[in-house]
C-alpha cells in the first residue's frame, strides 16, 4: 500500500497511512515523512502497534535521541520506562495511576499548559513522537497550535516588536505557574533558565514562527510583569481556534510534531483511569540563541 498524506487541521496536521512504522523504513519513506513534517508540522499515524524498541528505532531516522534526564522530578528508582523514553503517562513504576497528590503527577500536570517540548533546554527538541498505548476514554485530547500561522497573523507592529526578543525558559516557570514550587536545591540547579529567541526560522522551509512555551517566564531586558503580560497576550493570540488542531486519541495512534513550529497541550482527563503515553524525542540541531551572550 502506498503512503498517503491527507490534511486534518485548519493550517497544520495531516494523517499518514500506508506505512508500517514497526519495520525499518527506506530512505525515500524517511524523506517523505520529513517533507510531510516540514509542511504540516504534525503527522498522525493511526494504528501503529509499536514497541518501545521499535519506537526508538523509528525516531533515530530523524536525528539523535534527546536525553530525558533533566526534564522531570521522577527519581531513577521510580521510573517505569527506559530512559530513552519520556514517560508522559499518569502511571507509577508498577503501572498503577499515580495518587492525586503524588509529586510526579503534579509535576506532569504542567503538560496541560501550552508548551514546546524542551524549550527549557539550551538545545531544544526537534521532533516529539508520542505513542498512545492506552488512551483516555474521556478527556485527554492533545491540542496543537500552529506557530507559523500565529506569527503570520501578527499585526506589523507586534511583528517588529518581537523580532529580536529573547526569552528565558525554565521548568520552574511552567511549574511555578501552577503553584508547584517545592523544588530541591538540586532540582533548581537542574532547571536553571536558558535563553531562546522569540521568533525562529525553520531551517528548511525558511518560515518564521513564534517560539512560545509555558516554560518562558522572562523577556531579557524587560520588567518581569510586563514580559509575562506580553507573553500571555501572544499565547492568547497564538492559540485561537483557527490555529489549532485537536487530536482525539485512538489506541496505538502515533503522533509526531515539530516543536520548532508548534505548541501543544494535553486536556484534563480522569486521574483514576490509565493513560499510557510514551514519547521519544529527536534532539534539535543547536541553540536558538548563544547562552553565554550578555543581554
Ligand atoms: C508530551 C506531552 C501530551 C499528552 O508528550 O510532550 O506534552 O497528550 N504530552 O500526553
Ligand atoms: Mn509536551
PDB file of C-alpha atoms and ligand atoms in Angstrom:
ATOM      1  CA  UNK A   1       0.000   0.000   0.000  1.00  0.00           C
ATOM      2  CA  UNK A   2       1.393   3.394  -0.968  1.00  0.00           C
ATOM      3  CA  UNK A   3       1.993   6.088   1.630  1.00  0.00           C
ATOM      4  CA  UNK A   4      -0.647   8.791   1.597  1.00  0.00           C
ATOM      5  CA  UNK A   5      -0.924  12.118   3.470  1.00  0.00           C
ATOM      6  CA  UNK A   6      -4.289  13.857   3.973  1.00  0.00           C
ATOM      7  CA  UNK A   7      -4.555  17.210   5.774  1.00  0.00           C
ATOM      8  CA  UNK A   8      -6.546  17.169   9.029  1.00  0.00           C
ATOM      9  CA  UNK A   9      -6.486  20.574  10.716  1.00  0.00           C
ATOM     10  CA  UNK A  10      -7.001  24.190   9.631  1.00  0.00           C
ATOM     11  CA  UNK A  11      -3.361  25.030   8.795  1.00  0.00           C
ATOM     12  CA  UNK A  12      -1.420  22.144  10.340  1.00  0.00           C
ATOM     13  CA  UNK A  13      -1.622  18.381  10.898  1.00  0.00           C
ATOM     14  CA  UNK A  14      -2.117  15.514   8.439  1.00  0.00           C
ATOM     15  CA  UNK A  15      -2.914  11.816   8.624  1.00  0.00           C
ATOM     16  CA  UNK A  16      -0.396   9.388   7.174  1.00  0.00           C
ATOM     17  CA  UNK A  17      -1.450   5.919   6.085  1.00  0.00           C
ATOM     18  CA  UNK A  18       0.234   3.158   4.112  1.00  0.00           C
ATOM     19  CA  UNK A  19       3.332   2.824   6.320  1.00  0.00           C
ATOM     20  CA  UNK A  20       4.218   0.218   8.940  1.00  0.00           C
ATOM     21  CA  UNK A  21       6.368   2.042  11.489  1.00  0.00           C
ATOM     22  CA  UNK A  22       7.237  -1.153  13.358  1.00  0.00           C
ATOM     23  CA  UNK A  23       9.535  -2.074  10.443  1.00  0.00           C
ATOM     24  CA  UNK A  24      12.642  -0.326   9.113  1.00  0.00           C
ATOM     25  CA  UNK A  25      11.832   2.459   6.628  1.00  0.00           C
ATOM     26  CA  UNK A  26      13.700   3.068   3.391  1.00  0.00           C
ATOM     27  CA  UNK A  27      15.372   6.462   2.761  1.00  0.00           C
ATOM     28  CA  UNK A  28      12.566   7.520   0.419  1.00  0.00           C
ATOM     29  CA  UNK A  29       9.949   6.911   3.119  1.00  0.00           C
ATOM     30  CA  UNK A  30      12.009   8.816   5.702  1.00  0.00           C
ATOM     31  CA  UNK A  31      12.384  11.735   3.282  1.00  0.00           C
ATOM     32  CA  UNK A  32       8.628  11.718   2.590  1.00  0.00           C
ATOM     33  CA  UNK A  33       7.879  11.885   6.341  1.00  0.00           C
ATOM     34  CA  UNK A  34      10.371  14.748   6.786  1.00  0.00           C
ATOM     35  CA  UNK A  35       8.747  16.606   3.889  1.00  0.00           C
ATOM     36  CA  UNK A  36       5.330  15.987   5.470  1.00  0.00           C
ATOM     37  CA  UNK A  37       6.603  17.366   8.777  1.00  0.00           C
ATOM     38  CA  UNK A  38       8.020  20.474   7.092  1.00  0.00           C
ATOM     39  CA  UNK A  39       4.656  21.174   5.505  1.00  0.00           C
ATOM     40  CA  UNK A  40       2.116  20.038   8.121  1.00  0.00           C
ATOM     41  CA  UNK A  41       4.182  20.229  11.378  1.00  0.00           C
ATOM     42  CA  UNK A  42       2.038  17.466  12.969  1.00  0.00           C
ATOM     43  CA  UNK A  43       1.622  13.984  11.488  1.00  0.00           C
ATOM     44  CA  UNK A  44      -0.810  11.365  12.798  1.00  0.00           C
ATOM     45  CA  UNK A  45      -0.066   7.708  12.032  1.00  0.00           C
ATOM     46  CA  UNK A  46      -3.102   5.627  13.038  1.00  0.00           C
ATOM     47  CA  UNK A  47      -2.964   2.006  14.224  1.00  0.00           C
ATOM     48  CA  UNK A  48       0.779   1.603  14.813  1.00  0.00           C
ATOM     49  CA  UNK A  49       1.178  -1.213  17.376  1.00  0.00           C
ATOM     50  CA  UNK A  50       4.738  -0.237  18.140  1.00  0.00           C
ATOM     51  CA  UNK A  51       7.041  -1.462  20.933  1.00  0.00           C
ATOM     52  CA  UNK A  52       9.419   0.830  22.841  1.00  0.00           C
ATOM     53  CA  UNK A  53      12.390  -0.549  20.876  1.00  0.00           C
ATOM     54  CA  UNK A  54      10.630  -0.042  17.527  1.00  0.00           C
ATOM     55  CA  UNK A  55       9.645   3.495  18.556  1.00  0.00           C
ATOM     56  CA  UNK A  56      13.283   4.309  19.348  1.00  0.00           C
ATOM     57  CA  UNK A  57      14.395   2.825  16.005  1.00  0.00           C
ATOM     58  CA  UNK A  58      11.760   4.887  14.129  1.00  0.00           C
ATOM     59  CA  UNK A  59      12.860   8.043  15.991  1.00  0.00           C
ATOM     60  CA  UNK A  60      16.524   7.581  15.045  1.00  0.00           C
ATOM     61  CA  UNK A  61      15.579   8.038  11.364  1.00  0.00           C
ATOM     62  CA  UNK A  62      15.223  11.767  12.075  1.00  0.00           C
ATOM     63  CA  UNK A  63      18.298  12.535  14.197  1.00  0.00           C
ATOM     64  CA  UNK A  64      19.830  11.796  17.588  1.00  0.00           C
ATOM     65  CA  UNK A  65      17.665  10.875  20.537  1.00  0.00           C
ATOM     66  CA  UNK A  66      17.224  13.618  23.132  1.00  0.00           C
ATOM     67  CA  UNK A  67      18.105  12.550  26.674  1.00  0.00           C
ATOM     68  CA  UNK A  68      15.178  12.536  29.092  1.00  0.00           C
ATOM     69  CA  UNK A  69      17.369  13.452  32.109  1.00  0.00           C
ATOM     70  CA  UNK A  70      16.784  16.956  33.452  1.00  0.00           C
ATOM     71  CA  UNK A  71      13.170  17.123  32.299  1.00  0.00           C
ATOM     72  CA  UNK A  72      11.263  15.719  35.274  1.00  0.00           C
ATOM     73  CA  UNK A  73      11.309  15.129  39.043  1.00  0.00           C
ATOM     74  CA  UNK A  74      10.950  11.328  38.966  1.00  0.00           C
ATOM     75  CA  UNK A  75      13.743   9.652  40.969  1.00  0.00           C
ATOM     76  CA  UNK A  76      15.628   6.985  38.950  1.00  0.00           C
ATOM     77  CA  UNK A  77      14.327   4.129  41.094  1.00  0.00           C
ATOM     78  CA  UNK A  78      10.724   5.219  40.422  1.00  0.00           C
ATOM     79  CA  UNK A  79      10.997   5.202  36.640  1.00  0.00           C
ATOM     80  CA  UNK A  80       8.634   2.939  34.701  1.00  0.00           C
ATOM     81  CA  UNK A  81      10.296   3.200  31.275  1.00  0.00           C
ATOM     82  CA  UNK A  82      13.777   3.031  29.813  1.00  0.00           C
ATOM     83  CA  UNK A  83      15.441   6.492  29.980  1.00  0.00           C
ATOM     84  CA  UNK A  84      15.310   6.683  26.155  1.00  0.00           C
ATOM     85  CA  UNK A  85      11.565   7.307  26.530  1.00  0.00           C
ATOM     86  CA  UNK A  86       9.806  10.172  28.287  1.00  0.00           C
ATOM     87  CA  UNK A  87       7.009   8.776  30.418  1.00  0.00           C
ATOM     88  CA  UNK A  88       4.077  11.119  29.866  1.00  0.00           C
ATOM     89  CA  UNK A  89       1.592   8.629  31.292  1.00  0.00           C
ATOM     90  CA  UNK A  90      -0.153   9.016  34.638  1.00  0.00           C
ATOM     91  CA  UNK A  91       1.355   5.759  35.921  1.00  0.00           C
ATOM     92  CA  UNK A  92       3.800   4.749  38.641  1.00  0.00           C
ATOM     93  CA  UNK A  93       6.611   2.205  38.212  1.00  0.00           C
ATOM     94  CA  UNK A  94       4.109  -0.615  38.797  1.00  0.00           C
ATOM     95  CA  UNK A  95       1.719   0.616  36.091  1.00  0.00           C
ATOM     96  CA  UNK A  96      -0.875   1.999  38.571  1.00  0.00           C
ATOM     97  CA  UNK A  97      -2.349   5.506  38.233  1.00  0.00           C
ATOM     98  CA  UNK A  98      -0.429   7.961  40.442  1.00  0.00           C
ATOM     99  CA  UNK A  99      -2.215   9.222  43.539  1.00  0.00           C
ATOM    100  CA  UNK A 100      -3.875  12.594  43.060  1.00  0.00           C
ATOM    101  CA  UNK A 101      -1.290  14.398  45.190  1.00  0.00           C
ATOM    102  CA  UNK A 102       1.736  12.396  44.012  1.00  0.00           C
ATOM    103  CA  UNK A 103       4.576  14.797  43.289  1.00  0.00           C
ATOM    104  CA  UNK A 104       5.296  13.164  39.897  1.00  0.00           C
ATOM    105  CA  UNK A 105       1.655  13.615  38.860  1.00  0.00           C
ATOM    106  CA  UNK A 106       1.547  17.232  39.992  1.00  0.00           C
ATOM    107  CA  UNK A 107       4.707  17.947  38.001  1.00  0.00           C
ATOM    108  CA  UNK A 108       3.271  16.237  34.895  1.00  0.00           C
ATOM    109  CA  UNK A 109       0.138  18.399  35.112  1.00  0.00           C
ATOM    110  CA  UNK A 110       2.371  21.073  33.562  1.00  0.00           C
ATOM    111  CA  UNK A 111       1.680  19.326  30.227  1.00  0.00           C
ATOM    112  CA  UNK A 112      -1.800  20.868  30.387  1.00  0.00           C
ATOM    113  CA  UNK A 113      -0.214  24.269  29.728  1.00  0.00           C
ATOM    114  CA  UNK A 114       0.628  25.177  26.120  1.00  0.00           C
ATOM    115  CA  UNK A 115       4.299  24.404  25.544  1.00  0.00           C
ATOM    116  CA  UNK A 116       7.001  23.369  23.126  1.00  0.00           C
ATOM    117  CA  UNK A 117       8.955  20.328  24.315  1.00  0.00           C
ATOM    118  CA  UNK A 118      12.329  21.002  25.891  1.00  0.00           C
ATOM    119  CA  UNK A 119      12.262  24.752  25.280  1.00  0.00           C
ATOM    120  CA  UNK A 120      13.881  24.713  28.747  1.00  0.00           C
ATOM    121  CA  UNK A 121      16.992  23.064  27.289  1.00  0.00           C
ATOM    122  CA  UNK A 122      19.775  25.107  25.669  1.00  0.00           C
ATOM    123  CA  UNK A 123      19.346  22.935  22.563  1.00  0.00           C
ATOM    124  CA  UNK A 124      15.603  22.407  22.393  1.00  0.00           C
ATOM    125  CA  UNK A 125      13.849  19.443  20.760  1.00  0.00           C
ATOM    126  CA  UNK A 126      13.259  18.997  17.039  1.00  0.00           C
ATOM    127  CA  UNK A 127      10.505  16.355  16.833  1.00  0.00           C
ATOM    128  CA  UNK A 128       8.446  14.631  19.511  1.00  0.00           C
ATOM    129  CA  UNK A 129       6.923  11.236  18.773  1.00  0.00           C
ATOM    130  CA  UNK A 130       4.106  10.180  21.075  1.00  0.00           C
ATOM    131  CA  UNK A 131       2.580   6.716  21.094  1.00  0.00           C
ATOM    132  CA  UNK A 132      -0.814   6.253  22.737  1.00  0.00           C
ATOM    133  CA  UNK A 133      -0.627   2.732  24.168  1.00  0.00           C
ATOM    134  CA  UNK A 134      -3.680   3.100  26.416  1.00  0.00           C
ATOM    135  CA  UNK A 135      -5.697   6.239  25.763  1.00  0.00           C
ATOM    136  CA  UNK A 136      -8.156   8.087  27.984  1.00  0.00           C
ATOM    137  CA  UNK A 137     -11.800   7.286  27.250  1.00  0.00           C
ATOM    138  CA  UNK A 138     -12.976  10.779  28.153  1.00  0.00           C
ATOM    139  CA  UNK A 139     -10.824  13.903  28.001  1.00  0.00           C
ATOM    140  CA  UNK A 140      -7.093  13.637  27.386  1.00  0.00           C
ATOM    141  CA  UNK A 141      -7.145  15.148  23.887  1.00  0.00           C
ATOM    142  CA  UNK A 142      -3.887  16.685  22.764  1.00  0.00           C
ATOM    143  CA  UNK A 143      -4.131  20.064  21.050  1.00  0.00           C
ATOM    144  CA  UNK A 144      -1.578  21.554  18.675  1.00  0.00           C
ATOM    145  CA  UNK A 145      -1.201  25.224  17.747  1.00  0.00           C
ATOM    146  CA  UNK A 146       0.454  26.376  14.521  1.00  0.00           C
ATOM    147  CA  UNK A 147       3.074  28.930  15.488  1.00  0.00           C
ATOM    148  CA  UNK A 148       3.850  29.758  11.844  1.00  0.00           C
ATOM    149  CA  UNK A 149       0.265  30.778  11.165  1.00  0.00           C
ATOM    150  CA  UNK A 150       0.237  32.646  14.506  1.00  0.00           C
ATOM    151  CA  UNK A 151       3.373  34.551  13.506  1.00  0.00           C
ATOM    152  CA  UNK A 152       1.989  35.367  10.050  1.00  0.00           C
ATOM    153  CA  UNK A 153      -1.200  36.743  11.623  1.00  0.00           C
ATOM    154  CA  UNK A 154       0.574  39.201  13.956  1.00  0.00           C
ATOM    155  CA  UNK A 155      -0.080  42.837  13.227  1.00  0.00           C
ATOM    156  CA  UNK A 156       3.013  44.505  11.680  1.00  0.00           C
ATOM    157  CA  UNK A 157       3.800  46.495  14.835  1.00  0.00           C
ATOM    158  CA  UNK A 158       3.863  43.415  17.055  1.00  0.00           C
ATOM    159  CA  UNK A 159       5.845  41.516  14.449  1.00  0.00           C
ATOM    160  CA  UNK A 160       8.525  44.245  14.586  1.00  0.00           C
ATOM    161  CA  UNK A 161       8.435  44.245  18.366  1.00  0.00           C
ATOM    162  CA  UNK A 162       9.046  40.502  18.773  1.00  0.00           C
ATOM    163  CA  UNK A 163      11.677  40.254  16.031  1.00  0.00           C
ATOM    164  CA  UNK A 164      14.806  40.339  18.201  1.00  0.00           C
ATOM    165  CA  UNK A 165      13.395  39.460  21.618  1.00  0.00           C
ATOM    166  CA  UNK A 166      14.945  36.699  23.687  1.00  0.00           C
ATOM    167  CA  UNK A 167      13.102  34.830  26.452  1.00  0.00           C
ATOM    168  CA  UNK A 168      14.279  32.879  29.456  1.00  0.00           C
ATOM    169  CA  UNK A 169      12.755  29.408  29.689  1.00  0.00           C
ATOM    170  CA  UNK A 170      12.737  27.070  32.682  1.00  0.00           C
ATOM    171  CA  UNK A 171      10.587  24.286  34.087  1.00  0.00           C
ATOM    172  CA  UNK A 172      10.476  26.486  37.199  1.00  0.00           C
ATOM    173  CA  UNK A 173       8.313  28.996  35.300  1.00  0.00           C
ATOM    174  CA  UNK A 174       5.803  26.487  33.871  1.00  0.00           C
ATOM    175  CA  UNK A 175       5.504  24.564  37.136  1.00  0.00           C
ATOM    176  CA  UNK A 176       5.514  27.774  39.180  1.00  0.00           C
ATOM    177  CA  UNK A 177       2.527  28.984  37.124  1.00  0.00           C
ATOM    178  CA  UNK A 178       0.558  26.034  38.565  1.00  0.00           C
ATOM    179  CA  UNK A 179       1.813  26.667  42.097  1.00  0.00           C
ATOM    180  CA  UNK A 180       4.228  23.753  42.016  1.00  0.00           C
ATOM    181  CA  UNK A 181       7.276  25.348  43.564  1.00  0.00           C
ATOM    182  CA  UNK A 182       8.553  22.887  46.152  1.00  0.00           C
ATOM    183  CA  UNK A 183      11.813  22.120  44.372  1.00  0.00           C
ATOM    184  CA  UNK A 184      15.009  20.859  45.969  1.00  0.00           C
ATOM    185  CA  UNK A 185      18.267  22.785  45.521  1.00  0.00           C
ATOM    186  CA  UNK A 186      19.362  20.065  43.106  1.00  0.00           C
ATOM    187  CA  UNK A 187      16.174  20.440  41.021  1.00  0.00           C
ATOM    188  CA  UNK A 188      16.560  24.216  40.951  1.00  0.00           C
ATOM    189  CA  UNK A 189      20.091  23.830  39.626  1.00  0.00           C
ATOM    190  CA  UNK A 190      18.882  21.296  37.029  1.00  0.00           C
ATOM    191  CA  UNK A 191      16.113  23.698  35.903  1.00  0.00           C
ATOM    192  CA  UNK A 192      18.372  26.769  35.528  1.00  0.00           C
ATOM    193  CA  UNK A 193      16.852  29.093  32.875  1.00  0.00           C
ATOM    194  CA  UNK A 194      18.073  29.081  29.275  1.00  0.00           C
ATOM    195  CA  UNK A 195      17.639  31.706  26.560  1.00  0.00           C
ATOM    196  CA  UNK A 196      15.600  31.236  23.389  1.00  0.00           C
ATOM    197  CA  UNK A 197      14.684  33.586  20.575  1.00  0.00           C
ATOM    198  CA  UNK A 198      11.016  34.540  20.476  1.00  0.00           C
ATOM    199  CA  UNK A 199      10.988  34.303  16.683  1.00  0.00           C
ATOM    200  CA  UNK A 200      12.639  31.402  14.943  1.00  0.00           C
ATOM    201  CA  UNK A 201      13.093  30.466  11.309  1.00  0.00           C
ATOM    202  CA  UNK A 202      12.594  26.929  10.082  1.00  0.00           C
ATOM    203  CA  UNK A 203      15.922  25.662   8.704  1.00  0.00           C
ATOM    204  CA  UNK A 204      14.346  24.005   5.647  1.00  0.00           C
ATOM    205  CA  UNK A 205      11.243  25.976   4.731  1.00  0.00           C
ATOM    206  CA  UNK A 206      12.509  29.374   5.896  1.00  0.00           C
ATOM    207  CA  UNK A 207       9.126  30.025   7.546  1.00  0.00           C
ATOM    208  CA  UNK A 208       9.165  32.136  10.656  1.00  0.00           C
ATOM    209  CA  UNK A 209       7.277  31.170  13.781  1.00  0.00           C
ATOM    210  CA  UNK A 210       6.605  32.433  17.272  1.00  0.00           C
ATOM    211  CA  UNK A 211       8.622  30.406  19.739  1.00  0.00           C
ATOM    212  CA  UNK A 212       6.338  30.462  22.754  1.00  0.00           C
ATOM    213  CA  UNK A 213       6.052  27.971  25.609  1.00  0.00           C
ATOM    214  CA  UNK A 214       4.733  27.936  29.172  1.00  0.00           C
ATOM    215  CA  UNK A 215       8.385  27.490  30.154  1.00  0.00           C
ATOM    216  CA  UNK A 216       9.063  31.106  29.043  1.00  0.00           C
ATOM    217  CA  UNK A 217       8.942  33.332  32.119  1.00  0.00           C
ATOM    218  CA  UNK A 218      11.041  36.374  31.251  1.00  0.00           C
ATOM    219  CA  UNK A 219      11.996  38.524  28.295  1.00  0.00           C
ATOM    220  CA  UNK A 220      15.621  39.585  28.519  1.00  0.00           C
ATOM    221  CA  UNK A 221      15.835  43.301  29.354  1.00  0.00           C
ATOM    222  CA  UNK A 222      12.130  43.669  30.234  1.00  0.00           C
ATOM    223  CA  UNK A 223      10.483  44.149  33.635  1.00  0.00           C
ATOM    224  CA  UNK A 224       9.067  40.741  34.627  1.00  0.00           C
ATOM    225  CA  UNK A 225       5.365  41.711  34.916  1.00  0.00           C
ATOM    226  CA  UNK A 226       5.455  43.452  31.534  1.00  0.00           C
ATOM    227  CA  UNK A 227       7.146  40.426  29.971  1.00  0.00           C
ATOM    228  CA  UNK A 228       4.638  37.997  31.427  1.00  0.00           C
ATOM    229  CA  UNK A 229       1.669  40.121  30.389  1.00  0.00           C
ATOM    230  CA  UNK A 230       3.037  40.325  26.823  1.00  0.00           C
ATOM    231  CA  UNK A 231       3.776  36.593  26.689  1.00  0.00           C
ATOM    232  CA  UNK A 232       0.206  35.913  27.857  1.00  0.00           C
ATOM    233  CA  UNK A 233      -1.138  38.127  25.089  1.00  0.00           C
ATOM    234  CA  UNK A 234       0.975  36.362  22.498  1.00  0.00           C
ATOM    235  CA  UNK A 235      -0.124  32.948  23.802  1.00  0.00           C
ATOM    236  CA  UNK A 236      -3.750  34.004  23.655  1.00  0.00           C
ATOM    237  CA  UNK A 237      -3.271  35.154  20.070  1.00  0.00           C
ATOM    238  CA  UNK A 238      -1.361  32.012  19.010  1.00  0.00           C
ATOM    239  CA  UNK A 239      -3.847  29.502  20.403  1.00  0.00           C
ATOM    240  CA  UNK A 240      -7.034  30.813  18.774  1.00  0.00           C
ATOM    241  CA  UNK A 241      -9.142  28.037  17.243  1.00  0.00           C
ATOM    242  CA  UNK A 242      -8.154  28.895  13.677  1.00  0.00           C
ATOM    243  CA  UNK A 243      -4.563  27.876  14.518  1.00  0.00           C
ATOM    244  CA  UNK A 244      -5.390  24.707  16.486  1.00  0.00           C
ATOM    245  CA  UNK A 245      -5.773  21.034  15.603  1.00  0.00           C
ATOM    246  CA  UNK A 246      -7.401  18.876  18.304  1.00  0.00           C
ATOM    247  CA  UNK A 247      -6.237  15.280  18.375  1.00  0.00           C
ATOM    248  CA  UNK A 248      -8.727  12.756  19.790  1.00  0.00           C
ATOM    249  CA  UNK A 249      -6.714   9.641  20.560  1.00  0.00           C
ATOM    250  CA  UNK A 250      -7.414   6.135  19.343  1.00  0.00           C
ATOM    251  CA  UNK A 251      -5.345   3.305  20.815  1.00  0.00           C
ATOM    252  CA  UNK A 252      -1.961   2.990  19.058  1.00  0.00           C
ATOM    253  CA  UNK A 253      -2.114   6.336  17.311  1.00  0.00           C
ATOM    254  CA  UNK A 254       1.403   7.623  16.901  1.00  0.00           C
ATOM    255  CA  UNK A 255       1.591  11.407  16.673  1.00  0.00           C
ATOM    256  CA  UNK A 256       4.716  13.250  15.617  1.00  0.00           C
ATOM    257  CA  UNK A 257       5.151  17.016  15.868  1.00  0.00           C
ATOM    258  CA  UNK A 258       7.753  19.639  15.081  1.00  0.00           C
ATOM    259  CA  UNK A 259       8.481  21.584  18.276  1.00  0.00           C
ATOM    260  CA  UNK A 260      10.124  24.321  16.232  1.00  0.00           C
ATOM    261  CA  UNK A 261       6.802  25.322  14.658  1.00  0.00           C
ATOM    262  CA  UNK A 262       4.086  24.234  17.107  1.00  0.00           C
ATOM    263  CA  UNK A 263       2.953  24.287  20.717  1.00  0.00           C
ATOM    264  CA  UNK A 264       0.813  21.591  22.307  1.00  0.00           C
ATOM    265  CA  UNK A 265      -1.052  20.755  25.487  1.00  0.00           C
ATOM    266  CA  UNK A 266      -2.998  17.808  26.879  1.00  0.00           C
ATOM    267  CA  UNK A 267      -6.525  18.411  28.180  1.00  0.00           C
ATOM    268  CA  UNK A 268      -7.819  17.170  31.546  1.00  0.00           C
ATOM    269  CA  UNK A 269      -8.841  13.574  31.988  1.00  0.00           C
ATOM    270  CA  UNK A 270      -9.991  11.365  34.843  1.00  0.00           C
ATOM    271  CA  UNK A 271      -6.986  10.821  37.148  1.00  0.00           C
ATOM    272  CA  UNK A 272      -8.149   7.314  38.054  1.00  0.00           C
ATOM    273  CA  UNK A 273      -8.061   5.884  34.530  1.00  0.00           C
ATOM    274  CA  UNK A 274      -4.914   4.548  32.904  1.00  0.00           C
ATOM    275  CA  UNK A 275      -3.447   6.790  30.196  1.00  0.00           C
ATOM    276  CA  UNK A 276      -0.246   5.185  28.950  1.00  0.00           C
ATOM    277  CA  UNK A 277       1.561   7.596  26.637  1.00  0.00           C
ATOM    278  CA  UNK A 278       5.229   7.146  25.708  1.00  0.00           C
ATOM    279  CA  UNK A 279       7.325   9.783  23.999  1.00  0.00           C
ATOM    280  CA  UNK A 280      10.599   9.663  22.161  1.00  0.00           C
ATOM    281  CA  UNK A 281      12.244  12.932  21.206  1.00  0.00           C
ATOM    282  CA  UNK A 282      14.578  13.931  18.392  1.00  0.00           C
ATOM    283  CA  UNK A 283      17.252  16.360  19.598  1.00  0.00           C
ATOM    284  CA  UNK A 284      17.490  19.763  17.924  1.00  0.00           C
ATOM    285  CA  UNK A 285      20.491  20.953  15.901  1.00  0.00           C
ATOM    286  CA  UNK A 286      21.644  23.634  18.317  1.00  0.00           C
ATOM    287  CA  UNK A 287      20.627  26.600  20.482  1.00  0.00           C
ATOM    288  CA  UNK A 288      18.346  29.324  19.117  1.00  0.00           C
ATOM    289  CA  UNK A 289      20.489  31.897  20.931  1.00  0.00           C
ATOM    290  CA  UNK A 290      24.029  31.815  22.362  1.00  0.00           C
ATOM    291  CA  UNK A 291      23.665  31.148  26.107  1.00  0.00           C
ATOM    292  CA  UNK A 292      26.841  32.953  27.095  1.00  0.00           C
ATOM    293  CA  UNK A 293      25.944  36.244  25.363  1.00  0.00           C
ATOM    294  CA  UNK A 294      25.200  39.205  27.614  1.00  0.00           C
ATOM    295  CA  UNK A 295      21.668  40.597  27.466  1.00  0.00           C
TER     296      UNK A 295
HETATM  297  C1  LIG B   1       4.381  15.382  25.522  1.00  0.00           C
HETATM  298  C2  LIG B   1       3.124  15.959  26.006  1.00  0.00           C
HETATM  299  C3  LIG B   1       0.790  15.494  25.881  1.00  0.00           C
HETATM  300  C4  LIG B   1      -0.119  14.324  26.080  1.00  0.00           C
HETATM  301  O1  LIG B   1       4.433  14.166  25.299  1.00  0.00           O
HETATM  302  O2  LIG B   1       5.333  16.129  25.336  1.00  0.00           O
HETATM  303  O3  LIG B   1       3.053  17.120  26.299  1.00  0.00           O
HETATM  304  O4  LIG B   1      -1.128  14.281  25.404  1.00  0.00           O
HETATM  305  N1  LIG B   1       2.106  15.109  26.018  1.00  0.00           N
HETATM  306  O5  LIG B   1       0.212  13.470  26.908  1.00  0.00           O
HETATM  307 MN1  LIG B   2       4.974  18.093  25.702  1.00  0.00          MN
END
